[in-house]
PDB file of C-alpha atoms in Angstrom:
ATOM      1  CA  MET S 574     -20.032  54.645 -44.563  1.00 66.00           C
ATOM      2  CA  PRO S 575     -19.994  57.945 -44.801  1.00 85.00           C
ATOM      3  CA  ILE S 576     -21.567  58.125 -48.358  1.00 90.00           C
ATOM      4  CA  THR S 577     -25.029  57.515 -48.363  1.00 91.00           C
ATOM      5  CA  VAL S 578     -27.524  56.586 -51.121  1.00 93.00           C
ATOM      6  CA  ARG S 579     -30.290  59.161 -51.588  1.00 93.00           C
ATOM      7  CA  LEU S 580     -32.054  56.833 -55.079  1.00 94.00           C
ATOM      8  CA  ASP S 581     -35.003  56.508 -53.136  1.00 93.00           C
ATOM      9  CA  LEU S 582     -35.506  60.806 -52.830  1.00 93.00           C
ATOM     10  CA  MET S 583     -35.378  60.556 -56.154  1.00 94.00           C
ATOM     11  CA  LEU S 584     -37.086  58.265 -56.740  1.00 95.00           C
ATOM     12  CA  ALA S 585     -39.669  59.408 -54.865  1.00 95.00           C
ATOM     13  CA  ARG S 586     -39.120  62.840 -56.984  1.00 94.00           C
ATOM     14  CA  ARG S 587     -39.450  61.691 -60.371  1.00 94.00           C
ATOM     15  CA  LYS S 588     -42.132  59.612 -58.627  1.00 94.00           C
ATOM     16  CA  MET S 589     -41.037  56.454 -60.511  1.00 95.00           C
ATOM     17  CA  LYS S 590     -40.632  53.348 -59.036  1.00 94.00           C
ATOM     18  CA  SER S 591     -37.827  51.020 -57.708  1.00 94.00           C
ATOM     19  CA  LYS S 592     -39.118  48.062 -60.327  1.00 94.00           C
ATOM     20  CA  ASP S 593     -39.402  50.594 -63.559  1.00 94.00           C
ATOM     21  CA  LEU S 594     -35.703  51.759 -62.811  1.00 95.00           C
ATOM     22  CA  ALA S 595     -34.662  48.488 -62.064  1.00 94.00           C
ATOM     23  CA  THR S 596     -35.860  47.258 -65.257  1.00 94.00           C
ATOM     24  CA  LEU S 597     -34.091  50.439 -67.746  1.00 94.00           C
ATOM     25  CA  ILE S 598     -31.727  50.422 -66.179  1.00 94.00           C
ATOM     26  CA  GLY S 599     -30.899  46.776 -66.844  1.00 92.00           C
ATOM     27  CA  ILE S 600     -30.379  45.341 -63.189  1.00 92.00           C
ATOM     28  CA  THR S 601     -32.047  43.252 -60.869  1.00 91.00           C
ATOM     29  CA  GLU S 602     -34.409  44.698 -58.309  1.00 91.00           C
ATOM     30  CA  ALA S 603     -32.704  43.060 -55.282  1.00 90.00           C
ATOM     31  CA  ASN S 604     -29.806  44.842 -56.248  1.00 91.00           C
ATOM     32  CA  LEU S 605     -31.529  47.806 -56.791  1.00 93.00           C
ATOM     33  CA  SER S 606     -33.061  47.671 -53.392  1.00 93.00           C
ATOM     34  CA  LEU S 607     -28.980  46.497 -51.904  1.00 91.00           C
ATOM     35  CA  LEU S 608     -28.023  49.470 -53.809  1.00 92.00           C
ATOM     36  CA  LYS S 609     -30.438  51.942 -52.275  1.00 92.00           C
ATOM     37  CA  SER S 610     -30.054  50.667 -49.030  1.00 90.00           C
ATOM     38  CA  GLY S 611     -26.133  51.370 -49.534  1.00 87.00           C
ATOM     39  CA  LYS S 612     -25.423  47.466 -49.086  1.00 87.00           C
ATOM     40  CA  VAL S 613     -22.613  47.300 -51.647  1.00 89.00           C
ATOM     41  CA  LYS S 614     -19.086  48.126 -51.871  1.00 88.00           C
ATOM     42  CA  GLY S 615     -19.857  50.106 -55.698  1.00 91.00           C
ATOM     43  CA  ILE S 616     -21.622  51.479 -57.512  1.00 93.00           C
ATOM     44  CA  ARG S 617     -20.154  51.757 -61.415  1.00 93.00           C
ATOM     45  CA  PHE S 618     -19.398  54.500 -63.726  1.00 95.00           C
ATOM     46  CA  SER S 619     -22.546  52.316 -65.862  1.00 94.00           C
ATOM     47  CA  THR S 620     -25.123  52.239 -62.921  1.00 94.00           C
ATOM     48  CA  LEU S 621     -24.253  54.973 -61.966  1.00 95.00           C
ATOM     49  CA  GLU S 622     -25.103  56.484 -66.014  1.00 96.00           C
ATOM     50  CA  ALA S 623     -27.915  54.756 -66.324  1.00 95.00           C
ATOM     51  CA  ILE S 624     -29.492  55.947 -63.227  1.00 96.00           C
ATOM     52  CA  CYS S 625     -28.557  59.897 -63.633  1.00 96.00           C
ATOM     53  CA  ALA S 626     -29.919  58.920 -67.633  1.00 96.00           C
ATOM     54  CA  HIS S 627     -32.917  57.755 -66.754  1.00 95.00           C
ATOM     55  CA  LEU S 628     -33.603  59.856 -63.637  1.00 95.00           C
ATOM     56  CA  GLU S 629     -32.436  62.956 -66.134  1.00 95.00           C
ATOM     57  CA  CYS S 630     -29.710  64.240 -62.514  1.00 95.00           C
ATOM     58  CA  GLN S 631     -26.477  65.256 -61.343  1.00 95.00           C
ATOM     59  CA  PRO S 632     -24.200  61.777 -59.481  1.00 95.00           C
ATOM     60  CA  GLY S 633     -24.190  64.176 -57.030  1.00 95.00           C
ATOM     61  CA  ASP S 634     -27.963  64.048 -56.324  1.00 94.00           C
ATOM     62  CA  ILE S 635     -27.875  60.260 -55.468  1.00 94.00           C
ATOM     63  CA  LEU S 636     -24.655  59.906 -54.161  1.00 94.00           C
ATOM     64  CA  GLU S 637     -23.717  61.839 -50.506  1.00 92.00           C
ATOM     65  CA  TYR S 638     -20.721  62.497 -48.415  1.00 92.00           C
ATOM     66  CA  GLU S 639     -21.473  62.544 -44.349  1.00 85.00           C
ATOM     67  CA  PRO S 640     -18.651  62.675 -42.558  1.00 84.00           C
TER      68      PRO S 640
ATOM     69  CA  MET Q1483     -20.737  39.766-102.523  1.00 46.00           C
ATOM     70  CA  PRO Q1484     -22.677  37.201-101.801  1.00 48.00           C
ATOM     71  CA  GLU Q1485     -22.565  36.886 -97.563  1.00 50.00           C
ATOM     72  CA  THR Q1486     -20.779  34.341 -95.750  1.00 50.00           C
ATOM     73  CA  PRO Q1487     -22.976  31.180 -94.102  1.00 50.00           C
ATOM     74  CA  ASP Q1488     -22.061  31.490 -90.141  1.00 51.00           C
ATOM     75  CA  ILE Q1489     -20.724  27.747 -90.310  1.00 50.00           C
ATOM     76  CA  ARG Q1490     -19.881  28.008 -86.741  1.00 50.00           C
ATOM     77  CA  PRO Q1491     -20.917  25.409 -84.421  1.00 49.00           C
ATOM     78  CA  GLU Q1492     -24.084  26.137 -82.364  1.00 52.00           C
ATOM     79  CA  ASN Q1493     -22.489  24.418 -79.337  1.00 53.00           C
ATOM     80  CA  PRO Q1494     -19.009  24.851 -78.921  1.00 52.00           C
ATOM     81  CA  ARG Q1495     -18.628  22.362 -75.849  1.00 54.00           C
ATOM     82  CA  PRO Q1496     -18.915  18.941 -77.448  1.00 54.00           C
ATOM     83  CA  ALA Q1497     -14.430  19.410 -76.848  1.00 58.00           C
ATOM     84  CA  ARG Q1498     -14.470  20.884 -73.047  1.00 63.00           C
ATOM     85  CA  ASP Q1499     -17.500  18.155 -72.918  1.00 81.00           C
ATOM     86  CA  SER Q1500     -15.243  15.101 -74.503  1.00 88.00           C
ATOM     87  CA  LEU Q1501     -11.603  16.293 -72.412  1.00 90.00           C
ATOM     88  CA  TYR Q1502     -14.465  16.461 -69.233  1.00 91.00           C
ATOM     89  CA  ARG Q1503     -15.198  12.224 -70.023  1.00 92.00           C
ATOM     90  CA  TRP Q1504     -11.485  11.152 -70.811  1.00 94.00           C
ATOM     91  CA  THR Q1505     -10.011  12.893 -67.605  1.00 94.00           C
ATOM     92  CA  MET Q1506     -13.229  11.442 -65.433  1.00 95.00           C
ATOM     93  CA  GLY Q1507     -12.907   8.141 -67.151  1.00 96.00           C
ATOM     94  CA  ALA Q1508      -9.104   8.591 -66.321  1.00 97.00           C
ATOM     95  CA  ILE Q1509      -9.572   9.177 -62.629  1.00 97.00           C
ATOM     96  CA  TRP Q1510     -11.806   6.412 -61.805  1.00 97.00           C
ATOM     97  CA  PHE Q1511     -10.085   4.130 -63.940  1.00 97.00           C
ATOM     98  CA  LEU Q1512      -7.391   4.542 -61.294  1.00 97.00           C
ATOM     99  CA  LEU Q1513      -9.465   5.221 -58.395  1.00 97.00           C
ATOM    100  CA  VAL Q1514     -10.147   1.740 -58.669  1.00 97.00           C
ATOM    101  CA  THR Q1515      -7.271  -0.089 -60.392  1.00 96.00           C
ATOM    102  CA  MET Q1516      -5.036   0.923 -58.181  1.00 95.00           C
ATOM    103  CA  PRO Q1517      -6.165  -0.848 -54.855  1.00 96.00           C
ATOM    104  CA  LEU Q1518      -6.958  -3.390 -57.208  1.00 96.00           C
ATOM    105  CA  ALA Q1519      -3.651  -3.788 -58.476  1.00 95.00           C
ATOM    106  CA  ASN Q1520      -2.280  -3.320 -55.112  1.00 94.00           C
ATOM    107  CA  LEU Q1521      -3.794  -6.407 -53.246  1.00 95.00           C
ATOM    108  CA  TRP Q1522      -3.688  -8.469 -56.353  1.00 94.00           C
ATOM    109  CA  PHE Q1523       0.365  -8.020 -56.096  1.00 93.00           C
ATOM    110  CA  TRP Q1524       0.708  -9.064 -52.899  1.00 94.00           C
ATOM    111  CA  ILE Q1525      -1.978 -12.026 -53.133  1.00 93.00           C
ATOM    112  CA  ASP Q1526       0.398 -13.389 -56.361  1.00 91.00           C
ATOM    113  CA  PRO Q1527       2.747 -11.864 -56.965  1.00 89.00           C
ATOM    114  CA  ALA Q1528       3.895 -13.792 -59.311  1.00 87.00           C
ATOM    115  CA  SER Q1529       0.870 -14.249 -61.621  1.00 89.00           C
ATOM    116  CA  PHE Q1530       1.298 -10.223 -61.046  1.00 88.00           C
ATOM    117  CA  PRO Q1531       1.666  -8.809 -64.862  1.00 85.00           C
ATOM    118  CA  GLY Q1532       4.814  -6.188 -64.972  1.00 77.00           C
ATOM    119  CA  PRO Q1533       7.291  -5.050 -61.906  1.00 73.00           C
ATOM    120  CA  GLY Q1534       4.837  -4.374 -59.694  1.00 74.00           C
ATOM    121  CA  ILE Q1535       6.054  -2.187 -56.991  1.00 77.00           C
ATOM    122  CA  ALA Q1536       9.744  -2.248 -57.314  1.00 73.00           C
ATOM    123  CA  GLU Q1537      10.954  -1.275 -53.377  1.00 75.00           C
ATOM    124  CA  ALA Q1538       8.851  -4.799 -52.708  1.00 78.00           C
ATOM    125  CA  ARG Q1539      10.020  -7.140 -55.769  1.00 78.00           C
ATOM    126  CA  GLN Q1540      14.110  -7.022 -54.913  1.00 79.00           C
ATOM    127  CA  TYR Q1541      12.955  -8.810 -51.708  1.00 80.00           C
ATOM    128  CA  ALA Q1542      10.995 -11.285 -53.494  1.00 82.00           C
ATOM    129  CA  PRO Q1543       7.082 -11.230 -52.935  1.00 84.00           C
ATOM    130  CA  GLU Q1544       6.733 -14.722 -53.501  1.00 85.00           C
ATOM    131  CA  THR Q1545       8.962 -15.867 -51.586  1.00 86.00           C
ATOM    132  CA  LEU Q1546       7.240 -14.497 -48.562  1.00 88.00           C
ATOM    133  CA  GLY Q1547       5.016 -15.718 -46.513  1.00 89.00           C
ATOM    134  CA  ALA Q1548       1.792 -14.260 -44.822  1.00 91.00           C
ATOM    135  CA  PRO Q1549       2.636 -12.301 -41.856  1.00 91.00           C
ATOM    136  CA  GLN Q1550       5.003  -9.986 -44.574  1.00 92.00           C
ATOM    137  CA  ARG Q1551       2.871 -10.104 -47.422  1.00 93.00           C
ATOM    138  CA  ILE Q1552      -0.070  -8.274 -44.874  1.00 94.00           C
ATOM    139  CA  ALA Q1553       2.309  -6.435 -43.697  1.00 94.00           C
ATOM    140  CA  GLY Q1554       4.542  -5.504 -47.197  1.00 93.00           C
ATOM    141  CA  PHE Q1555      -0.176  -4.671 -48.248  1.00 95.00           C
ATOM    142  CA  LEU Q1556      -0.290  -2.315 -45.051  1.00 95.00           C
ATOM    143  CA  ILE Q1557       3.048  -0.117 -46.171  1.00 95.00           C
ATOM    144  CA  THR Q1558       2.197   0.060 -49.680  1.00 94.00           C
ATOM    145  CA  SER Q1559      -1.878   0.762 -49.158  1.00 96.00           C
ATOM    146  CA  LEU Q1560      -0.937   4.163 -47.145  1.00 95.00           C
ATOM    147  CA  SER Q1561       0.818   6.045 -49.812  1.00 92.00           C
ATOM    148  CA  LEU Q1562      -1.337   4.586 -51.415  1.00 95.00           C
ATOM    149  CA  ALA Q1563      -3.769   5.779 -49.608  1.00 97.00           C
ATOM    150  CA  ALA Q1564      -2.586   9.455 -49.958  1.00 96.00           C
ATOM    151  CA  ILE Q1565      -2.122   9.745 -53.184  1.00 95.00           C
ATOM    152  CA  LEU Q1566      -6.034   8.560 -53.729  1.00 97.00           C
ATOM    153  CA  SER Q1567      -7.068  10.298 -51.877  1.00 97.00           C
ATOM    154  CA  ALA Q1568      -5.513  13.293 -53.784  1.00 97.00           C
ATOM    155  CA  MET Q1569      -6.715  11.926 -57.100  1.00 97.00           C
ATOM    156  CA  TRP Q1570     -10.634  12.136 -55.747  1.00 97.00           C
ATOM    157  CA  HIS Q1571     -10.126  16.006 -54.304  1.00 97.00           C
ATOM    158  CA  ILE Q1572      -8.890  16.293 -58.202  1.00 96.00           C
ATOM    159  CA  LYS Q1573     -11.632  14.806 -59.631  1.00 96.00           C
ATOM    160  CA  HIS Q1574     -14.288  17.184 -57.029  1.00 96.00           C
ATOM    161  CA  LEU Q1575     -12.714  20.258 -58.577  1.00 96.00           C
ATOM    162  CA  ILE Q1576     -12.677  18.752 -61.850  1.00 95.00           C
ATOM    163  CA  GLN Q1577     -16.428  18.424 -61.367  1.00 94.00           C
ATOM    164  CA  ALA Q1578     -16.811  22.076 -59.564  1.00 94.00           C
ATOM    165  CA  PHE Q1579     -15.107  23.514 -63.117  1.00 92.00           C
ATOM    166  CA  GLU Q1580     -17.169  21.529 -65.307  1.00 91.00           C
ATOM    167  CA  ALA Q1581     -20.138  23.080 -62.936  1.00 90.00           C
ATOM    168  CA  GLY Q1582     -18.600  26.656 -63.704  1.00 89.00           C
ATOM    169  CA  LEU Q1583     -17.890  26.915 -59.985  1.00 89.00           C
ATOM    170  CA  PHE Q1584     -14.188  29.121 -61.202  1.00 89.00           C
ATOM    171  CA  PHE Q1585     -13.925  31.083 -58.217  1.00 89.00           C
ATOM    172  CA  ALA Q1586     -15.715  29.958 -55.767  1.00 91.00           C
ATOM    173  CA  GLU Q1587     -14.831  28.367 -52.260  1.00 92.00           C
ATOM    174  CA  GLU Q1588     -15.436  25.081 -53.083  1.00 93.00           C
ATOM    175  CA  THR Q1589     -12.360  24.714 -55.918  1.00 95.00           C
ATOM    176  CA  VAL Q1590     -10.092  26.753 -53.280  1.00 95.00           C
ATOM    177  CA  SER Q1591     -10.352  23.839 -50.613  1.00 96.00           C
ATOM    178  CA  ARG Q1592     -10.379  20.862 -52.711  1.00 97.00           C
ATOM    179  CA  THR Q1593      -6.286  21.840 -54.827  1.00 97.00           C
ATOM    180  CA  ASN Q1594      -5.187  22.715 -51.144  1.00 96.00           C
ATOM    181  CA  ARG Q1595      -6.326  19.337 -49.654  1.00 97.00           C
ATOM    182  CA  ALA Q1596      -4.990  17.304 -53.314  1.00 97.00           C
ATOM    183  CA  ALA Q1597      -1.721  19.725 -53.327  1.00 97.00           C
ATOM    184  CA  ARG Q1598      -1.576  18.505 -48.841  1.00 96.00           C
ATOM    185  CA  MET Q1599      -2.417  15.083 -50.272  1.00 97.00           C
ATOM    186  CA  LEU Q1600       0.372  15.171 -52.694  1.00 95.00           C
ATOM    187  CA  PHE Q1601       2.772  16.703 -49.356  1.00 96.00           C
ATOM    188  CA  LEU Q1602       2.055  13.312 -47.431  1.00 96.00           C
ATOM    189  CA  TYR Q1603       1.967  10.836 -50.487  1.00 94.00           C
ATOM    190  CA  ILE Q1604       6.036  11.953 -50.513  1.00 93.00           C
ATOM    191  CA  GLY Q1605       6.265  12.465 -47.099  1.00 93.00           C
ATOM    192  CA  VAL Q1606       5.051   8.515 -46.943  1.00 93.00           C
ATOM    193  CA  ALA Q1607       6.903   7.486 -50.229  1.00 89.00           C
ATOM    194  CA  LEU Q1608       9.796   8.546 -48.590  1.00 89.00           C
ATOM    195  CA  ILE Q1609       9.614   6.256 -44.998  1.00 91.00           C
ATOM    196  CA  SER Q1610       7.864   3.200 -47.007  1.00 90.00           C
ATOM    197  CA  GLN Q1611      10.952   1.770 -48.643  1.00 87.00           C
ATOM    198  CA  PRO Q1612      12.609   1.411 -45.281  1.00 90.00           C
ATOM    199  CA  MET Q1613       9.019   0.251 -43.070  1.00 93.00           C
ATOM    200  CA  LEU Q1614       8.966  -2.405 -46.350  1.00 91.00           C
ATOM    201  CA  SER Q1615      12.259  -3.116 -46.174  1.00 90.00           C
ATOM    202  CA  VAL Q1616      12.373  -3.942 -41.999  1.00 91.00           C
ATOM    203  CA  ALA Q1617       8.983  -5.849 -42.631  1.00 91.00           C
ATOM    204  CA  LEU Q1618       9.809  -8.196 -45.726  1.00 90.00           C
ATOM    205  CA  THR Q1619      13.030  -8.735 -44.402  1.00 89.00           C
ATOM    206  CA  PHE Q1620      12.203  -9.448 -40.702  1.00 85.00           C
ATOM    207  CA  HIS Q1621      11.773 -12.823 -40.528  1.00 85.00           C
ATOM    208  CA  LYS Q1622      15.327 -13.366 -41.573  1.00 83.00           C
ATOM    209  CA  ALA Q1623      17.605 -14.835 -39.018  1.00 82.00           C
ATOM    210  CA  PRO Q1624      19.518 -11.736 -37.083  1.00 83.00           C
ATOM    211  CA  GLY Q1625      22.611 -10.136 -39.542  1.00 82.00           C
ATOM    212  CA  THR Q1626      20.217 -10.006 -42.571  1.00 82.00           C
ATOM    213  CA  ARG Q1627      18.233  -8.493 -41.889  1.00 85.00           C
ATOM    214  CA  GLU Q1628      17.505  -4.735 -43.669  1.00 81.00           C
ATOM    215  CA  LEU Q1629      16.683  -1.203 -43.420  1.00 86.00           C
ATOM    216  CA  THR Q1630      17.600   0.100 -46.165  1.00 83.00           C
ATOM    217  CA  LEU Q1631      17.463   3.841 -46.538  1.00 81.00           C
ATOM    218  CA  THR Q1632      16.618   6.019 -49.240  1.00 80.00           C
ATOM    219  CA  ILE Q1633      16.010  10.084 -50.632  1.00 76.00           C
ATOM    220  CA  GLY Q1634      13.267   9.415 -52.738  1.00 72.00           C
ATOM    221  CA  ASP Q1635      12.806   8.766 -56.594  1.00 77.00           C
ATOM    222  CA  SER Q1636      12.397  10.506 -59.277  1.00 79.00           C
ATOM    223  CA  GLY Q1637       8.824  10.775 -59.241  1.00 80.00           C
ATOM    224  CA  GLU Q1638       9.080  11.686 -55.411  1.00 85.00           C
ATOM    225  CA  TRP Q1639      10.384  14.583 -56.242  1.00 88.00           C
ATOM    226  CA  VAL Q1640       8.202  15.114 -59.207  1.00 91.00           C
ATOM    227  CA  GLY Q1641       5.281  14.684 -56.760  1.00 91.00           C
ATOM    228  CA  LEU Q1642       6.465  17.087 -54.927  1.00 92.00           C
ATOM    229  CA  LEU Q1643       7.341  20.173 -58.000  1.00 95.00           C
ATOM    230  CA  VAL Q1644       3.026  19.212 -58.562  1.00 95.00           C
ATOM    231  CA  ALA Q1645       2.765  19.427 -55.140  1.00 95.00           C
ATOM    232  CA  LEU Q1646       4.104  23.040 -54.474  1.00 96.00           C
ATOM    233  CA  VAL Q1647       2.377  23.464 -58.339  1.00 97.00           C
ATOM    234  CA  LEU Q1648      -0.760  22.538 -57.018  1.00 96.00           C
ATOM    235  CA  LEU Q1649      -0.723  24.790 -53.162  1.00 95.00           C
ATOM    236  CA  PHE Q1650       0.236  28.017 -55.772  1.00 96.00           C
ATOM    237  CA  PHE Q1651      -2.762  27.094 -58.072  1.00 95.00           C
ATOM    238  CA  ALA Q1652      -4.445  27.571 -54.579  1.00 95.00           C
ATOM    239  CA  ARG Q1653      -3.411  30.832 -53.539  1.00 95.00           C
ATOM    240  CA  ALA Q1654      -4.080  31.831 -56.802  1.00 95.00           C
ATOM    241  CA  LEU Q1655      -7.960  30.564 -57.128  1.00 94.00           C
ATOM    242  CA  GLU Q1656      -8.101  32.030 -53.834  1.00 94.00           C
ATOM    243  CA  ALA Q1657      -7.567  35.157 -54.777  1.00 93.00           C
ATOM    244  CA  ALA Q1658      -9.245  35.231 -57.599  1.00 93.00           C
ATOM    245  CA  ARG Q1659     -12.138  34.305 -55.145  1.00 92.00           C
ATOM    246  CA  ARG Q1660     -11.896  37.067 -53.508  1.00 90.00           C
ATOM    247  CA  GLN Q1661     -11.588  39.671 -56.332  1.00 89.00           C
ATOM    248  CA  SER Q1662     -14.569  38.408 -57.525  1.00 88.00           C
ATOM    249  CA  ASP Q1663     -16.758  37.791 -54.675  1.00 86.00           C
ATOM    250  CA  GLU Q1664     -15.899  41.813 -54.166  1.00 85.00           C
ATOM    251  CA  LEU Q1665     -16.576  42.608 -57.767  1.00 86.00           C
ATOM    252  CA  ALA Q1666     -19.956  40.853 -57.175  1.00 84.00           C
ATOM    253  CA  GLU Q1667     -20.316  43.528 -54.564  1.00 86.00           C
ATOM    254  CA  ILE Q1668     -20.771  46.280 -56.674  1.00 90.00           C
ATOM    255  CA  ILE Q1669     -23.517  46.516 -59.421  1.00 88.00           C
TER     256      ILE Q1669
END
């Protein structure tokens, strides 16, 4: 898929653990792991909003389009 | 103004559980009694309460010998087996619903199988009347033997409608299952 998830990069920049982010945004660690690896069909706006709010970033910082 | 106390029951499920128990009880009752009733009818039709198998009554089954009765039992058992099988799948479908599996592979497959078994029942029921007429009059002298052809009774046509509805229901469940699977992959 040409959409790449850059969540790992943002987590590293913010020095936050996956487990903490998962707790903060209210999803399981397993689902966050799937999201990080891009093995999901989609992401809800509410999840994206929560991630952006806690990592203080824009959706474009997490998702990247690579044709 | 005083606050109205919350008088809702803590567990709103008892009504559903009661419906589940009654339905399962009715299905188990029919699964057990229908084959026994069929057996009783062919062993001792005179003592059987009610009309029993209407298609067979016209041949006075109490006057028939053992071979005719065995043949009659086997023929009526075919359609009975199909309807019992449909009920068995419906029983599993209800169990899956009760377990919270609404849009699962299990519910789709059970609904499909129940519909197919109902179609089979209708097909077998349509041919069992001619087969029964031949089997129950075969011992008679040539010229008095019978071959009855029918186009089914109202029960069979209603059964056909139920089978079609079940088939559409299975399709709807399948579409819902796909959507549910897809939603589960959206985080």
